[in-house]
Amino acid sequence: MKNYSDEFIEATTRTQKLGLPLPSKMEYTSNNFLDSPIFENKLVKFCQTHSPTFSVDQISAQCIKVHFEFKEKLEEILNIPIYYTIGYIQFNDEVMFHQSEASLKKLLTEGINENTINLHTWLTLPSMEILDFTLPTTLGKVSGNKEMYGKTIIKHPSKLTNGMEYHPLIVGEEFLYKIGAIQFQYD
């Protein structure tokens, strides 16, 4: 079984193989940022400030938008590069939001239909720690478990429990622009 770091490196290779640029500043570190009380406090303050401004419907199934909006703000606050990551989630044998390299290529050539988009995004730190501000709320809404509303997944993938795994496939936002999932609005 591959670890998250290996899959992330494969995702960077896949990103380039699909003709997409990687983020301009790629850094890796073995030091976990979330082990730092200063870093953790900045992240908690960010969550307390920004997450309550979103309703459940603005978070549930809105991973592309939420992580896109949070990425730049978090980079400024935390003063580190953060990588927009596209991939799928696995709970034991259940796979959610799965895409193959072939389906990713197809999306690049055909674009998306908003009713059929089946992608998940999250943010990855240079330490390979994951920031996912939407998945628990989405799962809570689908299952009717209101206790999951507003929860986040902020940890190193090696510390995930209950058979949960994140599998990165693409790194960077360019894929989302190319398939039409993110569009600039001009006034």
CSV table of N, CA and C in Angstrom, one decimal, residues 1-172:
chain,number,residue,atom,x,y,z
A,1,MET,N,0.8,-1.2,0.0
A,1,MET,CA,0.0,0.0,0.0
A,1,MET,C,0.9,1.2,0.0
A,2,LYS,N,0.6,2.2,-0.9
A,2,LYS,CA,1.4,3.4,-1.0
A,2,LYS,C,1.0,4.4,0.1
A,3,ASN,N,1.9,5.2,0.5
A,3,ASN,CA,1.5,6.2,1.5
A,3,ASN,C,1.2,7.5,0.7
A,4,TYR,N,0.6,8.4,1.5
A,4,TYR,CA,0.1,9.7,0.8
A,4,TYR,C,1.2,10.4,0.1
A,5,SER,N,2.4,10.5,0.7
A,5,SER,CA,3.5,11.2,0.1
A,5,SER,C,3.8,10.7,-1.3
A,6,ASP,N,3.9,9.3,-1.4
A,6,ASP,CA,4.2,8.7,-2.7
A,6,ASP,C,3.0,9.0,-3.7
A,7,GLU,N,1.8,8.9,-3.2
A,7,GLU,CA,0.7,9.2,-4.1
A,7,GLU,C,0.7,10.7,-4.6
A,8,PHE,N,1.1,11.6,-3.7
A,8,PHE,CA,1.1,13.0,-4.0
A,8,PHE,C,2.2,13.2,-5.1
A,9,ILE,N,3.3,12.6,-5.0
A,9,ILE,CA,4.4,12.7,-6.0
A,9,ILE,C,3.9,12.2,-7.3
A,10,GLU,N,3.2,11.0,-7.3
A,10,GLU,CA,2.6,10.5,-8.5
A,10,GLU,C,1.6,11.4,-9.1
A,11,ALA,N,0.8,12.1,-8.2
A,11,ALA,CA,-0.1,13.1,-8.7
A,11,ALA,C,0.5,14.3,-9.4
A,12,THR,N,1.7,14.7,-8.9
A,12,THR,CA,2.4,15.8,-9.6
A,12,THR,C,2.9,15.3,-11.0
A,13,THR,N,3.3,14.1,-11.0
A,13,THR,CA,3.8,13.5,-12.3
A,13,THR,C,2.6,13.4,-13.3
A,14,ARG,N,1.4,12.9,-12.8
A,14,ARG,CA,0.2,12.8,-13.6
A,14,ARG,C,-0.2,14.2,-14.1
A,15,THR,N,-0.2,15.2,-13.2
A,15,THR,CA,-0.6,16.5,-13.5
A,15,THR,C,0.2,17.0,-14.8
A,16,GLN,N,1.5,16.8,-14.7
A,16,GLN,CA,2.4,17.2,-15.8
A,16,GLN,C,2.1,16.4,-17.1
A,17,LYS,N,1.9,15.1,-16.9
A,17,LYS,CA,1.6,14.2,-18.0
A,17,LYS,C,0.3,14.6,-18.7
A,18,LEU,N,-0.6,15.2,-18.0
A,18,LEU,CA,-1.9,15.6,-18.6
A,18,LEU,C,-1.7,17.0,-19.2
A,19,GLY,N,-0.5,17.5,-19.2
A,19,GLY,CA,-0.2,18.8,-19.9
A,19,GLY,C,-0.6,20.0,-19.0
A,20,LEU,N,-0.7,19.8,-17.7
A,20,LEU,CA,-1.0,20.9,-16.8
A,20,LEU,C,0.2,21.3,-16.0
A,21,PRO,N,0.3,22.6,-15.7
A,21,PRO,CA,1.4,23.1,-14.9
A,21,PRO,C,1.2,22.8,-13.4
A,22,LEU,N,2.3,22.6,-12.7
A,22,LEU,CA,2.3,22.4,-11.3
A,22,LEU,C,2.3,23.8,-10.6
A,23,PRO,N,2.0,23.9,-9.4
A,23,PRO,CA,2.1,25.2,-8.7
A,23,PRO,C,3.6,25.7,-8.8
A,24,SER,N,3.8,27.0,-8.8
A,24,SER,CA,5.1,27.5,-9.1
A,24,SER,C,6.1,27.2,-8.0
A,25,LYS,N,5.6,27.0,-6.8
A,25,LYS,CA,6.5,26.8,-5.6
A,25,LYS,C,6.2,25.5,-5.0
A,26,MET,N,6.9,24.4,-5.3
A,26,MET,CA,6.6,23.1,-4.7
A,26,MET,C,7.7,22.8,-3.7
A,27,GLU,N,7.3,22.7,-2.4
A,27,GLU,CA,8.2,22.4,-1.3
A,27,GLU,C,7.7,21.2,-0.6
A,28,TYR,N,8.6,20.4,0.0
A,28,TYR,CA,8.3,19.3,0.8
A,28,TYR,C,9.1,19.4,2.1
A,29,THR,N,8.5,19.0,3.2
A,29,THR,CA,9.2,18.9,4.5
A,29,THR,C,8.6,17.7,5.3
A,30,SER,N,9.5,17.2,6.1
A,30,SER,CA,9.1,16.1,7.0
A,30,SER,C,8.6,16.6,8.3
A,31,ASN,N,8.7,17.9,8.6
A,31,ASN,CA,8.2,18.5,9.8
A,31,ASN,C,6.7,18.7,9.7
A,32,ASN,N,6.0,18.2,10.6
A,32,ASN,CA,4.5,18.4,10.6
A,32,ASN,C,4.2,19.8,11.2
A,33,PHE,N,3.5,20.6,10.4
A,33,PHE,CA,3.1,22.0,10.8
A,33,PHE,C,2.1,21.9,11.9
A,34,LEU,N,1.2,20.9,11.9
A,34,LEU,CA,0.2,20.8,12.9
A,34,LEU,C,0.7,20.5,14.3
A,35,ASP,N,1.9,20.1,14.4
A,35,ASP,CA,2.5,19.8,15.7
A,35,ASP,C,3.0,21.1,16.4
A,36,SER,N,3.0,22.2,15.6
A,36,SER,CA,3.4,23.5,16.2
A,36,SER,C,2.2,24.2,16.8
A,37,PRO,N,2.3,24.6,18.1
A,37,PRO,CA,1.1,25.3,18.7
A,37,PRO,C,0.9,26.7,18.0
A,38,ILE,N,1.9,27.3,17.6
A,38,ILE,CA,1.7,28.6,16.9
A,38,ILE,C,0.9,28.4,15.6
A,39,PHE,N,1.4,27.5,14.8
A,39,PHE,CA,0.7,27.1,13.5
A,39,PHE,C,-0.7,26.7,13.8
A,40,GLU,N,-0.9,25.8,14.8
A,40,GLU,CA,-2.2,25.3,15.1
A,40,GLU,C,-3.2,26.5,15.5
A,41,ASN,N,-2.7,27.4,16.3
A,41,ASN,CA,-3.5,28.6,16.8
A,41,ASN,C,-3.9,29.4,15.6
A,42,LYS,N,-3.0,29.6,14.6
A,42,LYS,CA,-3.3,30.4,13.5
A,42,LYS,C,-4.4,29.7,12.7
A,43,LEU,N,-4.3,28.4,12.5
A,43,LEU,CA,-5.3,27.7,11.8
A,43,LEU,C,-6.7,27.7,12.5
A,44,VAL,N,-6.7,27.5,13.8
A,44,VAL,CA,-7.9,27.5,14.6
A,44,VAL,C,-8.6,28.9,14.5
A,45,LYS,N,-7.8,30.0,14.6
A,45,LYS,CA,-8.3,31.3,14.4
A,45,LYS,C,-8.9,31.5,13.1
A,46,PHE,N,-8.3,31.0,12.0
A,46,PHE,CA,-8.8,31.1,10.7
A,46,PHE,C,-10.1,30.4,10.6
A,47,CYS,N,-10.2,29.2,11.1
A,47,CYS,CA,-11.5,28.4,11.1
A,47,CYS,C,-12.6,29.1,11.8
A,48,GLN,N,-12.2,29.7,13.0
A,48,GLN,CA,-13.3,30.4,13.8
A,48,GLN,C,-13.7,31.6,13.1
A,49,THR,N,-12.9,32.2,12.3
A,49,THR,CA,-13.2,33.5,11.6
A,49,THR,C,-14.0,33.2,10.3
A,50,HIS,N,-13.5,32.2,9.5
A,50,HIS,CA,-14.1,32.0,8.2
A,50,HIS,C,-15.2,30.9,8.1
A,51,SER,N,-15.0,29.8,8.8
A,51,SER,CA,-16.0,28.8,8.6
A,51,SER,C,-17.4,29.2,9.0
A,52,PRO,N,-17.6,29.9,10.1
A,52,PRO,CA,-19.0,30.3,10.5
A,52,PRO,C,-19.7,31.2,9.5
A,53,THR,N,-19.0,31.8,8.6
A,53,THR,CA,-19.6,32.6,7.6
A,53,THR,C,-20.3,31.8,6.5
A,54,PHE,N,-20.1,30.5,6.5
A,54,PHE,CA,-20.7,29.6,5.5
A,54,PHE,C,-21.8,28.8,6.1
A,55,SER,N,-22.9,28.7,5.4
A,55,SER,CA,-24.0,27.8,5.8
A,55,SER,C,-23.7,26.4,5.4
A,56,VAL,N,-24.5,25.4,5.9
A,56,VAL,CA,-24.3,24.0,5.6
A,56,VAL,C,-24.4,23.8,4.1
A,57,ASP,N,-25.4,24.5,3.4
A,57,ASP,CA,-25.5,24.3,2.0
A,57,ASP,C,-24.3,24.9,1.2
A,58,GLN,N,-23.7,25.9,1.8
A,58,GLN,CA,-22.5,26.6,1.1
A,58,GLN,C,-21.3,25.7,1.3
A,59,ILE,N,-21.3,24.8,2.2
A,59,ILE,CA,-20.1,23.9,2.4
A,59,ILE,C,-20.4,22.5,1.8
A,60,SER,N,-21.5,22.0,2.0
A,60,SER,CA,-21.9,20.6,1.6
A,60,SER,C,-21.8,20.6,0.0
A,61,ALA,N,-20.9,19.6,-0.4
A,61,ALA,CA,-20.7,19.4,-1.9
A,61,ALA,C,-20.2,20.6,-2.6
A,62,GLN,N,-19.5,21.5,-1.8
A,62,GLN,CA,-18.9,22.7,-2.4
A,62,GLN,C,-17.4,22.7,-2.2
A,63,CYS,N,-16.7,21.6,-2.3
A,63,CYS,CA,-15.3,21.5,-2.0
A,63,CYS,C,-14.5,22.3,-2.9
A,64,ILE,N,-14.8,22.4,-4.2
A,64,ILE,CA,-14.1,23.1,-5.2
A,64,ILE,C,-14.0,24.6,-4.8
A,65,LYS,N,-15.2,25.1,-4.6
A,65,LYS,CA,-15.3,26.6,-4.2
A,65,LYS,C,-14.7,26.9,-2.9
A,66,VAL,N,-15.0,26.2,-1.9
A,66,VAL,CA,-14.5,26.5,-0.5
A,66,VAL,C,-13.0,26.4,-0.5
A,67,HIS,N,-12.4,25.3,-1.0
A,67,HIS,CA,-10.9,25.2,-0.9
A,67,HIS,C,-10.2,26.2,-1.8
A,68,PHE,N,-10.9,26.5,-2.9
A,68,PHE,CA,-10.3,27.6,-3.8
A,68,PHE,C,-10.3,28.9,-3.1
A,69,GLU,N,-11.4,29.2,-2.4
A,69,GLU,CA,-11.4,30.5,-1.6
A,69,GLU,C,-10.5,30.5,-0.4
A,70,PHE,N,-10.3,29.4,0.2
A,70,PHE,CA,-9.5,29.3,1.5
A,70,PHE,C,-8.0,29.3,1.2
A,71,LYS,N,-7.6,28.7,0.0
A,71,LYS,CA,-6.2,28.4,-0.2
A,71,LYS,C,-5.4,29.7,-0.1
A,72,GLU,N,-5.7,30.7,-0.8
A,72,GLU,CA,-4.9,31.9,-0.9
A,72,GLU,C,-4.8,32.6,0.5
A,73,LYS,N,-6.0,32.6,1.2
A,73,LYS,CA,-6.1,33.2,2.5
A,73,LYS,C,-5.2,32.5,3.5
A,74,LEU,N,-5.2,31.2,3.4
A,74,LEU,CA,-4.4,30.4,4.3
A,74,LEU,C,-2.9,30.5,4.0
A,75,GLU,N,-2.6,30.6,2.8
A,75,GLU,CA,-1.1,30.8,2.4
A,75,GLU,C,-0.6,32.1,3.0
A,76,GLU,N,-1.4,33.1,3.0
A,76,GLU,CA,-1.0,34.4,3.6
A,76,GLU,C,-0.9,34.3,5.1
A,77,ILE,N,-1.9,33.7,5.8
A,77,ILE,CA,-1.9,33.6,7.2
A,77,ILE,C,-0.8,32.6,7.7
A,78,LEU,N,-0.6,31.5,7.1
A,78,LEU,CA,0.4,30.5,7.5
A,78,LEU,C,1.8,30.7,7.0
A,79,ASN,N,1.9,31.5,5.9
A,79,ASN,CA,3.2,31.8,5.3
A,79,ASN,C,3.9,30.6,4.8
A,80,ILE,N,3.1,29.7,4.1
A,80,ILE,CA,3.7,28.5,3.5
A,80,ILE,C,2.9,28.3,2.2
A,81,PRO,N,3.5,27.6,1.2
A,81,PRO,CA,2.7,27.2,0.0
A,81,PRO,C,1.7,26.1,0.4
A,82,ILE,N,0.6,26.2,-0.2
A,82,ILE,CA,-0.5,25.2,0.0
A,82,ILE,C,-0.9,24.7,-1.3
A,83,TYR,N,-1.1,23.4,-1.4
A,83,TYR,CA,-1.3,22.8,-2.7
A,83,TYR,C,-2.8,22.3,-2.8
A,84,TYR,N,-3.5,22.9,-3.8
A,84,TYR,CA,-4.9,22.5,-4.1
A,84,TYR,C,-4.8,21.1,-4.7
A,85,THR,N,-5.5,20.2,-4.1
A,85,THR,CA,-5.4,18.8,-4.4
A,85,THR,C,-6.7,18.2,-4.9
A,86,ILE,N,-6.7,17.4,-5.9
A,86,ILE,CA,-7.9,16.8,-6.5
A,86,ILE,C,-7.7,15.3,-6.4
A,87,GLY,N,-8.7,14.6,-5.9
A,87,GLY,CA,-8.5,13.2,-5.8
A,87,GLY,C,-9.8,12.5,-5.3
A,88,TYR,N,-9.6,11.4,-4.6
A,88,TYR,CA,-10.8,10.6,-4.1
A,88,TYR,C,-10.5,10.2,-2.7
A,89,ILE,N,-11.6,9.8,-2.0
A,89,ILE,CA,-11.6,9.3,-0.6
A,89,ILE,C,-12.0,7.9,-0.6
A,90,GLN,N,-11.4,7.2,0.3
A,90,GLN,CA,-11.7,5.8,0.5
A,90,GLN,C,-12.0,5.5,2.0
A,91,PHE,N,-13.1,4.9,2.3
A,91,PHE,CA,-13.4,4.4,3.7
A,91,PHE,C,-13.5,2.9,3.6
A,92,ASN,N,-12.4,2.2,4.1
A,92,ASN,CA,-12.3,0.8,4.0
A,92,ASN,C,-12.5,0.4,2.5
A,93,ASP,N,-13.6,-0.3,2.2
A,93,ASP,CA,-13.8,-0.7,0.8
A,93,ASP,C,-14.6,0.2,0.0
A,94,GLU,N,-15.2,1.3,0.6
A,94,GLU,CA,-16.0,2.2,-0.1
A,94,GLU,C,-15.2,3.4,-0.7
A,95,VAL,N,-15.4,3.6,-2.0
A,95,VAL,CA,-14.6,4.7,-2.6
A,95,VAL,C,-15.6,5.8,-3.0
A,96,MET,N,-15.2,7.0,-2.8
A,96,MET,CA,-16.1,8.1,-3.1
A,96,MET,C,-15.3,9.1,-4.0
A,97,PHE,N,-16.0,9.6,-5.0
A,97,PHE,CA,-15.4,10.6,-5.9
A,97,PHE,C,-14.3,10.1,-6.8
A,98,HIS,N,-14.3,8.8,-7.0
A,98,HIS,CA,-13.2,8.2,-7.8
A,98,HIS,C,-13.1,8.6,-9.2
A,99,GLN,N,-11.9,8.9,-9.7
A,99,GLN,CA,-11.6,9.2,-11.1
A,99,GLN,C,-10.4,8.3,-11.4
A,100,SER,N,-10.3,8.0,-12.7
A,100,SER,CA,-9.2,7.3,-13.2
A,100,SER,C,-8.4,8.3,-14.1
A,101,GLU,N,-7.2,7.9,-14.5
A,101,GLU,CA,-6.5,8.8,-15.4
A,101,GLU,C,-7.3,9.0,-16.7
A,102,ALA,N,-7.9,7.9,-17.2
A,102,ALA,CA,-8.7,8.0,-18.4
A,102,ALA,C,-9.9,9.0,-18.2
A,103,SER,N,-10.6,8.9,-17.1
A,103,SER,CA,-11.7,9.8,-16.9
A,103,SER,C,-11.3,11.2,-16.7
A,104,LEU,N,-10.1,11.4,-16.1
A,104,LEU,CA,-9.5,12.8,-16.0
A,104,LEU,C,-9.2,13.4,-17.4
A,105,LYS,N,-8.6,12.5,-18.2
A,105,LYS,CA,-8.4,13.0,-19.6
A,105,LYS,C,-9.7,13.3,-20.3
A,106,LYS,N,-10.7,12.5,-20.1
A,106,LYS,CA,-12.0,12.8,-20.8
A,106,LYS,C,-12.6,14.1,-20.3
A,107,LEU,N,-12.5,14.4,-19.0
A,107,LEU,CA,-12.9,15.7,-18.5
A,107,LEU,C,-12.2,16.8,-19.1
A,108,LEU,N,-10.9,16.6,-19.3
A,108,LEU,CA,-10.1,17.7,-19.9
A,108,LEU,C,-10.5,18.0,-21.4
A,109,THR,N,-10.9,16.9,-22.1
A,109,THR,CA,-11.4,17.2,-23.5
A,109,THR,C,-12.8,17.6,-23.6
A,110,GLU,N,-13.7,17.0,-22.7
A,110,GLU,CA,-15.1,17.3,-22.9
A,110,GLU,C,-15.6,18.3,-21.9
A,111,GLY,N,-14.9,18.6,-20.8
A,111,GLY,CA,-15.4,19.5,-19.8
A,111,GLY,C,-16.4,18.9,-18.9
A,112,ILE,N,-17.0,19.6,-18.0
A,112,ILE,CA,-17.9,19.0,-17.0
A,112,ILE,C,-19.4,19.4,-17.4
A,113,ASN,N,-20.2,18.6,-16.8
A,113,ASN,CA,-21.6,18.9,-16.8
A,113,ASN,C,-21.9,19.1,-15.3
A,114,GLU,N,-22.4,20.2,-14.8
A,114,GLU,CA,-22.5,20.5,-13.4
A,114,GLU,C,-23.3,19.5,-12.7
A,115,ASN,N,-24.2,18.8,-13.3
A,115,ASN,CA,-25.0,17.8,-12.7
A,115,ASN,C,-24.3,16.5,-12.5
A,116,THR,N,-23.1,16.3,-13.2
A,116,THR,CA,-22.4,15.0,-13.1
A,116,THR,C,-21.0,15.1,-12.5
A,117,ILE,N,-20.6,16.3,-12.0
A,117,ILE,CA,-19.2,16.4,-11.6
A,117,ILE,C,-19.1,15.5,-10.3
A,118,ASN,N,-18.0,14.7,-10.4
A,118,ASN,CA,-17.8,13.7,-9.3
A,118,ASN,C,-16.3,13.9,-8.9
A,119,LEU,N,-16.0,15.0,-8.3
A,119,LEU,CA,-14.6,15.3,-7.9
A,119,LEU,C,-14.6,15.6,-6.4
A,120,HIS,N,-13.5,15.4,-5.8
A,120,HIS,CA,-13.3,16.0,-4.4
A,120,HIS,C,-12.0,16.7,-4.4
A,121,THR,N,-11.9,17.8,-3.7
A,121,THR,CA,-10.7,18.6,-3.5
A,121,THR,C,-10.5,18.8,-2.1
A,122,TRP,N,-9.2,19.1,-1.8
A,122,TRP,CA,-8.8,19.5,-0.4
A,122,TRP,C,-7.4,20.2,-0.6
A,123,LEU,N,-6.9,20.6,0.5
A,123,LEU,CA,-5.6,21.3,0.5
A,123,LEU,C,-4.5,20.5,1.1
A,124,THR,N,-3.3,20.5,0.6
A,124,THR,CA,-2.2,19.7,1.1
A,124,THR,C,-1.1,20.7,1.5
A,125,LEU,N,-0.6,20.5,2.7
A,125,LEU,CA,0.6,21.3,3.1
A,125,LEU,C,1.9,20.7,2.6
A,126,PRO,N,3.0,21.4,2.6
A,126,PRO,CA,4.3,20.8,2.2
A,126,PRO,C,4.7,19.6,3.1
A,127,SER,N,4.1,19.5,4.2
A,127,SER,CA,4.3,18.3,5.2
A,127,SER,C,3.4,17.1,4.8
A,128,MET,N,2.6,17.3,3.8
A,128,MET,CA,1.6,16.3,3.3
A,128,MET,C,0.5,16.2,4.3
A,129,GLU,N,0.3,17.1,5.2
A,129,GLU,CA,-0.9,17.2,6.1
A,129,GLU,C,-2.0,17.7,5.2
A,130,ILE,N,-3.2,17.2,5.6
A,130,ILE,CA,-4.4,17.5,4.8
A,130,ILE,C,-5.3,18.5,5.5
A,131,LEU,N,-5.9,19.5,4.8
A,131,LEU,CA,-6.9,20.4,5.3
A,131,LEU,C,-8.1,20.2,4.4
A,132,ASP,N,-9.2,19.6,5.0
A,132,ASP,CA,-10.4,19.4,4.2
A,132,ASP,C,-11.6,20.0,5.0
A,133,PHE,N,-12.1,21.1,4.5
A,133,PHE,CA,-13.1,21.9,5.2
A,133,PHE,C,-14.5,21.5,4.8
A,134,THR,N,-14.7,20.6,3.9
A,134,THR,CA,-16.0,20.3,3.4
A,134,THR,C,-16.5,18.8,3.6
A,135,LEU,N,-15.7,17.9,3.6
A,135,LEU,CA,-16.1,16.5,3.6
A,135,LEU,C,-17.0,16.1,4.7
A,136,PRO,N,-16.6,16.4,6.0
A,136,PRO,CA,-17.5,16.0,7.1
A,136,PRO,C,-18.9,16.6,7.0
A,137,THR,N,-19.0,17.9,6.6
A,137,THR,CA,-20.4,18.5,6.4
A,137,THR,C,-21.1,17.8,5.3
A,138,THR,N,-20.5,17.5,4.2
A,138,THR,CA,-21.1,16.8,3.1
A,138,THR,C,-21.6,15.5,3.5
A,139,LEU,N,-20.8,14.7,4.2
A,139,LEU,CA,-21.2,13.4,4.7
A,139,LEU,C,-22.3,13.5,5.7
A,140,GLY,N,-22.2,14.5,6.6
A,140,GLY,CA,-23.3,14.7,7.6
A,140,GLY,C,-24.6,15.0,6.9
A,141,LYS,N,-24.6,15.8,5.9
A,141,LYS,CA,-25.8,16.2,5.2
A,141,LYS,C,-26.4,15.0,4.5
A,142,VAL,N,-25.6,14.2,3.9
A,142,VAL,CA,-26.1,13.0,3.1
A,142,VAL,C,-26.7,12.0,4.1
A,143,SER,N,-26.0,11.8,5.3
A,143,SER,CA,-26.4,10.8,6.2
A,143,SER,C,-27.5,11.3,7.3
A,144,GLY,N,-27.7,12.6,7.3
A,144,GLY,CA,-28.6,13.2,8.2
A,144,GLY,C,-28.0,13.4,9.6
A,145,ASN,N,-26.7,13.3,9.7
A,145,ASN,CA,-26.0,13.4,11.0
A,145,ASN,C,-25.5,14.9,11.2
A,146,LYS,N,-26.3,15.7,11.8
A,146,LYS,CA,-26.0,17.1,12.0
A,146,LYS,C,-24.8,17.4,12.9
A,147,GLU,N,-24.3,16.4,13.6
A,147,GLU,CA,-23.1,16.5,14.5
A,147,GLU,C,-21.9,16.7,13.6
A,148,MET,N,-22.0,16.3,12.4
A,148,MET,CA,-20.8,16.4,11.5
A,148,MET,C,-20.7,17.8,10.8
A,149,TYR,N,-21.8,18.6,10.9
A,149,TYR,CA,-21.8,19.9,10.2
A,149,TYR,C,-20.7,20.8,10.8
A,150,GLY,N,-20.0,21.4,9.9
A,150,GLY,CA,-19.0,22.4,10.4
A,150,GLY,C,-17.7,21.7,10.8
A,151,LYS,N,-17.6,20.4,10.8
A,151,LYS,CA,-16.4,19.7,11.2
A,151,LYS,C,-15.4,19.8,10.0
A,152,THR,N,-14.1,19.6,10.4
A,152,THR,CA,-13.0,19.6,9.4
A,152,THR,C,-12.1,18.4,9.6
A,153,ILE,N,-11.4,18.1,8.5
A,153,ILE,CA,-10.3,17.1,8.6
A,153,ILE,C,-9.0,17.9,8.5
A,154,ILE,N,-8.3,18.0,9.5
A,154,ILE,CA,-7.0,18.7,9.6
A,154,ILE,C,-6.0,17.8,10.3
A,155,LYS,N,-5.3,17.0,9.5
A,155,LYS,CA,-4.3,16.1,10.1
A,155,LYS,C,-3.4,15.5,9.0
A,156,HIS,N,-2.4,14.8,9.5
A,156,HIS,CA,-1.6,14.1,8.6
A,156,HIS,C,-2.3,12.8,8.2
A,157,PRO,N,-2.2,12.4,6.9
A,157,PRO,CA,-3.0,11.2,6.5
A,157,PRO,C,-2.6,9.9,7.3
A,158,SER,N,-1.4,9.9,7.8
A,158,SER,CA,-1.1,8.7,8.6
A,158,SER,C,-1.9,8.6,9.9
A,159,LYS,N,-2.5,9.7,10.3
A,159,LYS,CA,-3.3,9.7,11.5
A,159,LYS,C,-4.8,9.6,11.3
A,160,LEU,N,-5.2,9.4,10.1
A,160,LEU,CA,-6.6,9.2,9.8
A,160,LEU,C,-7.1,7.8,10.4
A,161,THR,N,-8.3,7.8,10.8
A,161,THR,CA,-8.8,6.6,11.5
A,161,THR,C,-10.1,6.0,10.7
A,162,ASN,N,-10.6,4.9,11.2
A,162,ASN,CA,-11.8,4.3,10.6
A,162,ASN,C,-11.6,3.9,9.2
A,163,GLY,N,-10.4,3.5,8.8
A,163,GLY,CA,-10.2,3.1,7.4
A,163,GLY,C,-10.3,4.2,6.3
A,164,MET,N,-10.2,5.5,6.8
A,164,MET,CA,-10.3,6.6,5.9
A,164,MET,C,-8.9,6.8,5.2
A,165,GLU,N,-8.9,7.0,3.9
A,165,GLU,CA,-7.7,7.4,3.1
A,165,GLU,C,-8.0,8.4,2.1
A,166,TYR,N,-7.1,9.3,1.9
A,166,TYR,CA,-7.1,10.3,0.8
A,166,TYR,C,-6.2,9.9,-0.3
A,167,HIS,N,-6.6,10.0,-1.5
A,167,HIS,CA,-5.8,9.6,-2.7
A,167,HIS,C,-5.7,10.7,-3.7
A,168,PRO,N,-4.6,11.5,-3.7
A,168,PRO,CA,-4.4,12.6,-4.6
A,168,PRO,C,-4.2,12.1,-6.0
A,169,LEU,N,-4.8,12.8,-7.0
A,169,LEU,CA,-4.7,12.5,-8.4
A,169,LEU,C,-4.1,13.6,-9.2
A,170,ILE,N,-4.4,14.8,-8.9
A,170,ILE,CA,-4.0,16.0,-9.6
A,170,ILE,C,-3.6,17.1,-8.6
A,171,VAL,N,-2.6,17.8,-8.9
A,171,VAL,CA,-2.1,18.9,-8.0
A,171,VAL,C,-2.2,20.2,-8.7
A,172,GLY,N,-2.9,21.2,-8.1
A,172,GLY,CA,-3.1,22.5,-8.7
A,172,GLY,C,-4.5,22.8,-9.2
